XYZ file of C-alpha atoms in Angstrom:
319
model
C 23.948 -11.070 -67.397
C 27.103 -10.651 -68.281
C 28.357 -8.605 -65.553
C 25.974 -11.119 -63.121
C 28.090 -13.932 -63.640
C 31.416 -11.530 -63.225
C 29.773 -10.744 -59.735
C 29.586 -14.231 -58.853
C 32.904 -15.585 -60.423
C 34.958 -12.830 -58.571
C 32.709 -13.294 -55.305
C 32.726 -16.805 -55.470
C 37.079 -16.283 -54.994
C 36.942 -13.975 -52.432
C 35.497 -16.833 -50.456
C 37.522 -19.219 -51.719
C 40.605 -16.882 -51.037
C 39.480 -16.230 -47.026
C 39.304 -19.969 -46.297
C 42.711 -20.489 -47.935
C 43.594 -17.747 -45.317
C 41.349 -18.395 -42.715
C 42.295 -17.116 -40.031
C 44.497 -13.761 -40.866
C 43.281 -12.870 -38.279
C 42.002 -12.939 -33.549
C 38.966 -15.281 -33.762
C 36.445 -13.982 -30.916
C 34.883 -16.644 -28.922
C 32.000 -15.714 -27.315
C 30.459 -16.824 -23.789
C 27.564 -16.700 -23.357
C 27.959 -16.478 -19.595
C 30.220 -15.610 -17.247
C 33.335 -16.670 -15.511
C 34.136 -19.992 -13.504
C 30.395 -21.842 -15.441
C 30.412 -25.267 -17.120
C 29.773 -22.927 -20.666
C 33.490 -20.993 -19.691
C 35.274 -23.786 -19.186
C 35.000 -25.990 -22.138
C 35.154 -22.414 -24.221
C 38.601 -21.307 -22.551
C 39.545 -25.466 -23.000
C 38.598 -24.818 -26.650
C 40.494 -21.139 -26.913
C 43.486 -22.012 -24.842
C 44.097 -25.435 -27.078
C 43.319 -24.440 -30.374
C 45.707 -20.848 -30.018
C 48.219 -23.460 -28.574
C 47.921 -26.077 -30.991
C 46.821 -24.651 -34.673
C 48.142 -21.422 -33.531
C 45.272 -19.621 -34.557
C 44.424 -16.502 -31.862
C 40.375 -16.966 -29.494
C 39.896 -14.611 -27.369
C 36.972 -15.529 -25.293
C 34.695 -12.796 -23.949
C 32.464 -13.465 -21.819
C 29.036 -11.910 -22.557
C 26.233 -13.226 -20.132
C 22.704 -12.563 -19.021
C 19.174 -14.169 -19.541
C 19.867 -17.332 -19.381
C 22.434 -17.774 -22.422
C 20.427 -15.547 -24.866
C 22.127 -12.429 -25.236
C 25.391 -13.860 -26.488
C 23.623 -16.269 -28.461
C 22.376 -12.902 -29.566
C 25.320 -10.710 -30.425
C 26.720 -13.694 -31.929
C 23.809 -14.173 -34.678
C 24.222 -10.116 -35.956
C 28.110 -10.952 -36.181
C 29.085 -10.673 -39.187
C 29.243 -13.472 -41.031
C 33.019 -13.195 -41.692
C 34.694 -16.708 -39.637
C 36.248 -14.221 -36.502
C 33.107 -14.069 -34.521
C 31.509 -17.880 -32.687
C 29.480 -18.167 -29.501
C 29.867 -21.524 -27.685
C 25.755 -22.767 -27.474
C 24.450 -25.487 -25.837
C 20.601 -26.315 -25.490
C 19.734 -24.111 -22.449
C 20.090 -20.981 -25.879
C 19.575 -22.222 -28.833
C 16.445 -25.389 -27.995
C 15.575 -23.983 -24.712
C 15.330 -20.902 -25.009
C 13.233 -20.105 -27.839
C 9.905 -21.749 -26.646
C 10.734 -19.729 -23.559
C 10.983 -16.357 -24.043
C 8.385 -14.672 -26.335
C 11.161 -12.057 -28.169
C 14.223 -13.583 -29.177
C 16.103 -11.450 -31.906
C 17.451 -14.637 -33.172
C 15.907 -17.997 -34.421
C 18.806 -21.137 -33.775
C 18.084 -22.500 -37.097
C 17.758 -19.747 -38.960
C 20.359 -16.864 -36.965
C 23.438 -19.715 -36.692
C 24.776 -21.756 -38.051
C 26.268 -24.864 -36.635
C 30.169 -25.927 -36.448
C 31.679 -27.893 -33.537
C 29.394 -29.834 -31.377
C 32.986 -29.758 -28.489
C 30.287 -32.586 -25.496
C 27.951 -33.285 -23.767
C 26.983 -34.206 -19.825
C 23.931 -34.516 -18.027
C 22.559 -32.135 -15.726
C 23.743 -32.339 -11.241
C 21.966 -32.611 -8.378
C 23.849 -31.262 -6.025
C 23.754 -29.555 -1.980
C 26.278 -28.547 0.678
C 28.942 -31.179 1.871
C 27.342 -30.364 5.482
C 23.512 -30.212 4.197
C 21.608 -32.520 6.236
C 20.075 -33.833 2.760
C 22.336 -36.743 2.260
C 20.301 -38.644 -1.079
C 17.948 -37.339 -2.882
C 15.199 -39.010 -0.363
C 15.947 -37.186 2.176
C 15.404 -33.623 -0.423
C 11.653 -36.238 -1.595
C 10.921 -36.686 1.502
C 11.241 -33.392 3.223
C 9.414 -31.331 0.420
C 6.225 -33.842 0.525
C 6.840 -32.422 4.338
C 6.422 -28.645 3.791
C 6.106 -28.141 0.732
C 7.357 -25.147 -0.233
C 10.046 -24.489 2.082
C 13.429 -25.790 -0.269
C 14.545 -23.583 -2.723
C 17.232 -24.564 -5.771
C 19.417 -22.576 -7.703
C 20.217 -22.888 -11.579
C 22.427 -20.605 -13.836
C 18.915 -18.947 -15.828
C 15.306 -19.098 -15.527
C 15.031 -20.987 -19.218
C 18.148 -22.769 -18.811
C 17.889 -26.440 -19.524
C 19.289 -27.404 -16.344
C 16.335 -24.891 -14.908
C 14.022 -27.306 -16.472
C 15.472 -30.335 -14.837
C 14.800 -29.159 -11.665
C 11.328 -28.025 -12.884
C 10.547 -31.997 -15.027
C 12.154 -33.659 -11.469
C 10.344 -31.676 -9.827
C 6.860 -32.373 -11.434
C 7.606 -36.357 -11.708
C 8.471 -36.307 -8.270
C 5.322 -35.045 -7.133
C 7.058 -32.036 -5.092
C 6.832 -28.227 -4.633
C 10.323 -26.611 -4.091
C 11.300 -23.021 -4.682
C 13.365 -22.007 -7.706
C 15.994 -19.085 -7.396
C 17.475 -18.181 -10.646
C 20.874 -16.632 -11.523
C 22.847 -14.975 -13.884
C 25.103 -17.804 -14.442
C 26.578 -21.378 -12.746
C 28.846 -19.355 -10.582
C 26.611 -17.204 -8.057
C 24.422 -20.302 -7.672
C 27.467 -21.523 -6.778
C 28.384 -19.835 -4.140
C 25.121 -19.196 -2.084
C 24.494 -22.896 -2.437
C 27.898 -23.724 -0.252
C 26.572 -19.966 2.095
C 23.608 -22.358 2.815
C 21.169 -19.504 1.088
C 19.172 -22.197 -0.698
C 19.215 -25.595 -0.440
C 20.030 -27.446 -3.372
C 21.915 -25.817 -7.183
C 21.125 -28.171 -10.181
C 24.036 -27.294 -12.255
C 26.074 -29.006 -15.079
C 28.910 -30.926 -13.974
C 31.843 -29.367 -14.951
C 30.245 -26.576 -13.337
C 30.654 -27.975 -10.818
C 32.824 -30.455 -9.709
C 35.352 -28.563 -8.595
C 33.885 -27.544 -5.446
C 32.839 -31.349 -5.409
C 36.199 -32.263 -6.142
C 37.242 -30.386 -3.988
C 34.360 -31.542 -0.821
C 33.064 -28.296 -0.667
C 29.938 -29.654 -2.254
C 27.501 -34.022 -1.451
C 26.491 -35.060 -5.622
C 23.037 -36.448 -4.667
C 22.036 -37.080 -8.660
C 22.305 -37.176 -12.374
C 19.895 -36.320 -14.201
C 21.059 -38.283 -17.299
C 20.766 -42.370 -18.104
C 23.756 -43.575 -17.049
C 26.034 -42.477 -14.449
C 29.079 -39.818 -15.265
C 31.800 -42.008 -16.004
C 33.780 -38.950 -14.008
C 31.063 -39.107 -10.865
C 30.160 -43.031 -11.058
C 29.912 -43.343 -7.565
C 26.718 -41.101 -8.009
C 23.211 -41.997 -9.019
C 21.091 -41.005 -11.874
C 16.942 -39.991 -10.998
C 15.801 -43.033 -12.193
C 18.023 -45.006 -9.644
C 16.843 -43.280 -6.676
C 12.923 -44.399 -7.824
C 11.645 -42.481 -11.171
C 11.862 -44.688 -13.690
C 13.030 -43.365 -17.303
C 14.355 -39.579 -16.519
C 16.877 -38.568 -18.336
C 17.396 -34.540 -19.114
C 20.901 -34.204 -20.359
C 22.529 -30.763 -22.101
C 25.900 -30.052 -24.556
C 27.699 -27.497 -25.744
C 28.680 -26.989 -28.785
C 30.478 -23.637 -32.084
C 27.944 -21.486 -34.101
C 28.852 -18.404 -36.110
C 26.887 -16.770 -37.783
C 24.709 -17.753 -40.831
C 26.043 -16.307 -44.329
C 29.602 -17.319 -43.224
C 31.148 -19.251 -45.886
C 30.789 -22.878 -45.596
C 34.996 -24.091 -45.778
C 35.332 -21.342 -43.027
C 32.765 -23.558 -41.357
C 34.460 -27.220 -42.378
C 37.975 -25.421 -41.343
C 37.465 -24.650 -38.038
C 35.074 -28.392 -38.319
C 38.390 -29.973 -38.224
C 40.480 -28.466 -36.198
C 38.091 -28.789 -32.986
C 37.533 -32.796 -34.062
C 41.527 -32.624 -33.622
C 41.499 -31.343 -30.647
C 38.666 -33.721 -29.115
C 40.818 -36.892 -30.506
C 43.854 -35.457 -28.104
C 43.798 -37.647 -25.381
C 45.192 -34.301 -23.231
C 41.640 -32.849 -24.404
C 39.298 -35.781 -23.724
C 40.924 -35.976 -19.998
C 40.795 -32.142 -18.973
C 36.755 -32.816 -20.317
C 37.105 -36.168 -18.715
C 37.929 -34.294 -15.783
C 34.981 -31.368 -15.806
C 32.666 -34.416 -16.131
C 31.455 -34.117 -19.429
C 31.719 -36.737 -22.651
C 33.488 -35.368 -25.451
C 32.134 -35.365 -28.840
C 33.134 -35.177 -32.787
C 30.443 -34.813 -35.147
C 30.388 -33.232 -38.593
C 28.607 -29.599 -39.293
C 25.821 -31.731 -40.275
C 25.505 -34.230 -37.520
C 25.868 -31.079 -35.327
C 22.863 -29.166 -37.266
C 20.959 -32.750 -37.322
C 21.244 -32.318 -33.406
C 20.045 -29.468 -33.827
C 16.944 -29.478 -35.236
C 15.813 -32.844 -33.165
C 16.063 -31.671 -29.954
C 14.494 -27.636 -31.151
C 11.470 -30.055 -32.147
C 11.724 -32.552 -29.411
C 11.594 -29.480 -26.183
C 8.593 -28.189 -27.929
C 6.552 -29.758 -25.826
C 9.086 -29.989 -22.518
C 9.006 -26.607 -22.077
C 5.226 -26.776 -22.988
C 4.355 -29.747 -20.756
C 6.292 -27.864 -18.229
C 3.975 -25.025 -18.691
C 7.441 -22.296 -17.854
C 7.812 -19.194 -19.736
C 9.568 -15.946 -19.735
C 8.627 -12.542 -20.389
């Protein structure tokens, strides 16, 4: 009994000491998508600002593939020391578990919610020289010629993919989904005219929209994006109550000491309160939003259950 008590006391002392000296070495931030997409942009913003402001060394590590689930799985199996974290989003933390049959992680058990970073609507875009000027143009063309219009997404099983499927079902049209391994390759193909449309996060598409190379047709949120106030919502385009958005946030492996989780949360929230960080996130078409770990965990749990029925109703599955 005495040995057990001494062992527990030693463990508590070790955890407290780790928290006080944390971080004492570089932190790896796993980015579960290839470079250039919305997740990558926000991840690098957070990593760079933590390095600049907090004087920590945070190194982004792109581990794309399978709708972001490969990177999440790698984070879930990492040692719970606080030196591995991942930028998760609704795609791979909420939607994927109901789509993939053999995921190696359970988002509510394998990882711990650390810090919510931002949320963003999904946007439907086409090339600037496309024949489609409005969302109504797409719907009319699809009804006239089913299965001839294509849309790209960052991958099967992402919230963005399902936003396209939900819109397709809501509008009663048949358009073909073309999955890519991330936003950037999908973007290149829509710009080249190889696919007609792209369903994307706003941060992924914002650079090409600003450059005049992409034409935004509609955002999928209930309200217009503050970054693109002239772009109508899908609901305003004739499909009442349509509302699909996504979020981004940091997770660490389950079992990470609470003191470390709280330390990271406090630093990220400090960054999110800075005007220059808010401006940078707004500039990418996202909305910064700070939360406590408990609030973020509750958001994860609520969305996890909500999207179970959405996925089932969509009929989407991935082997």
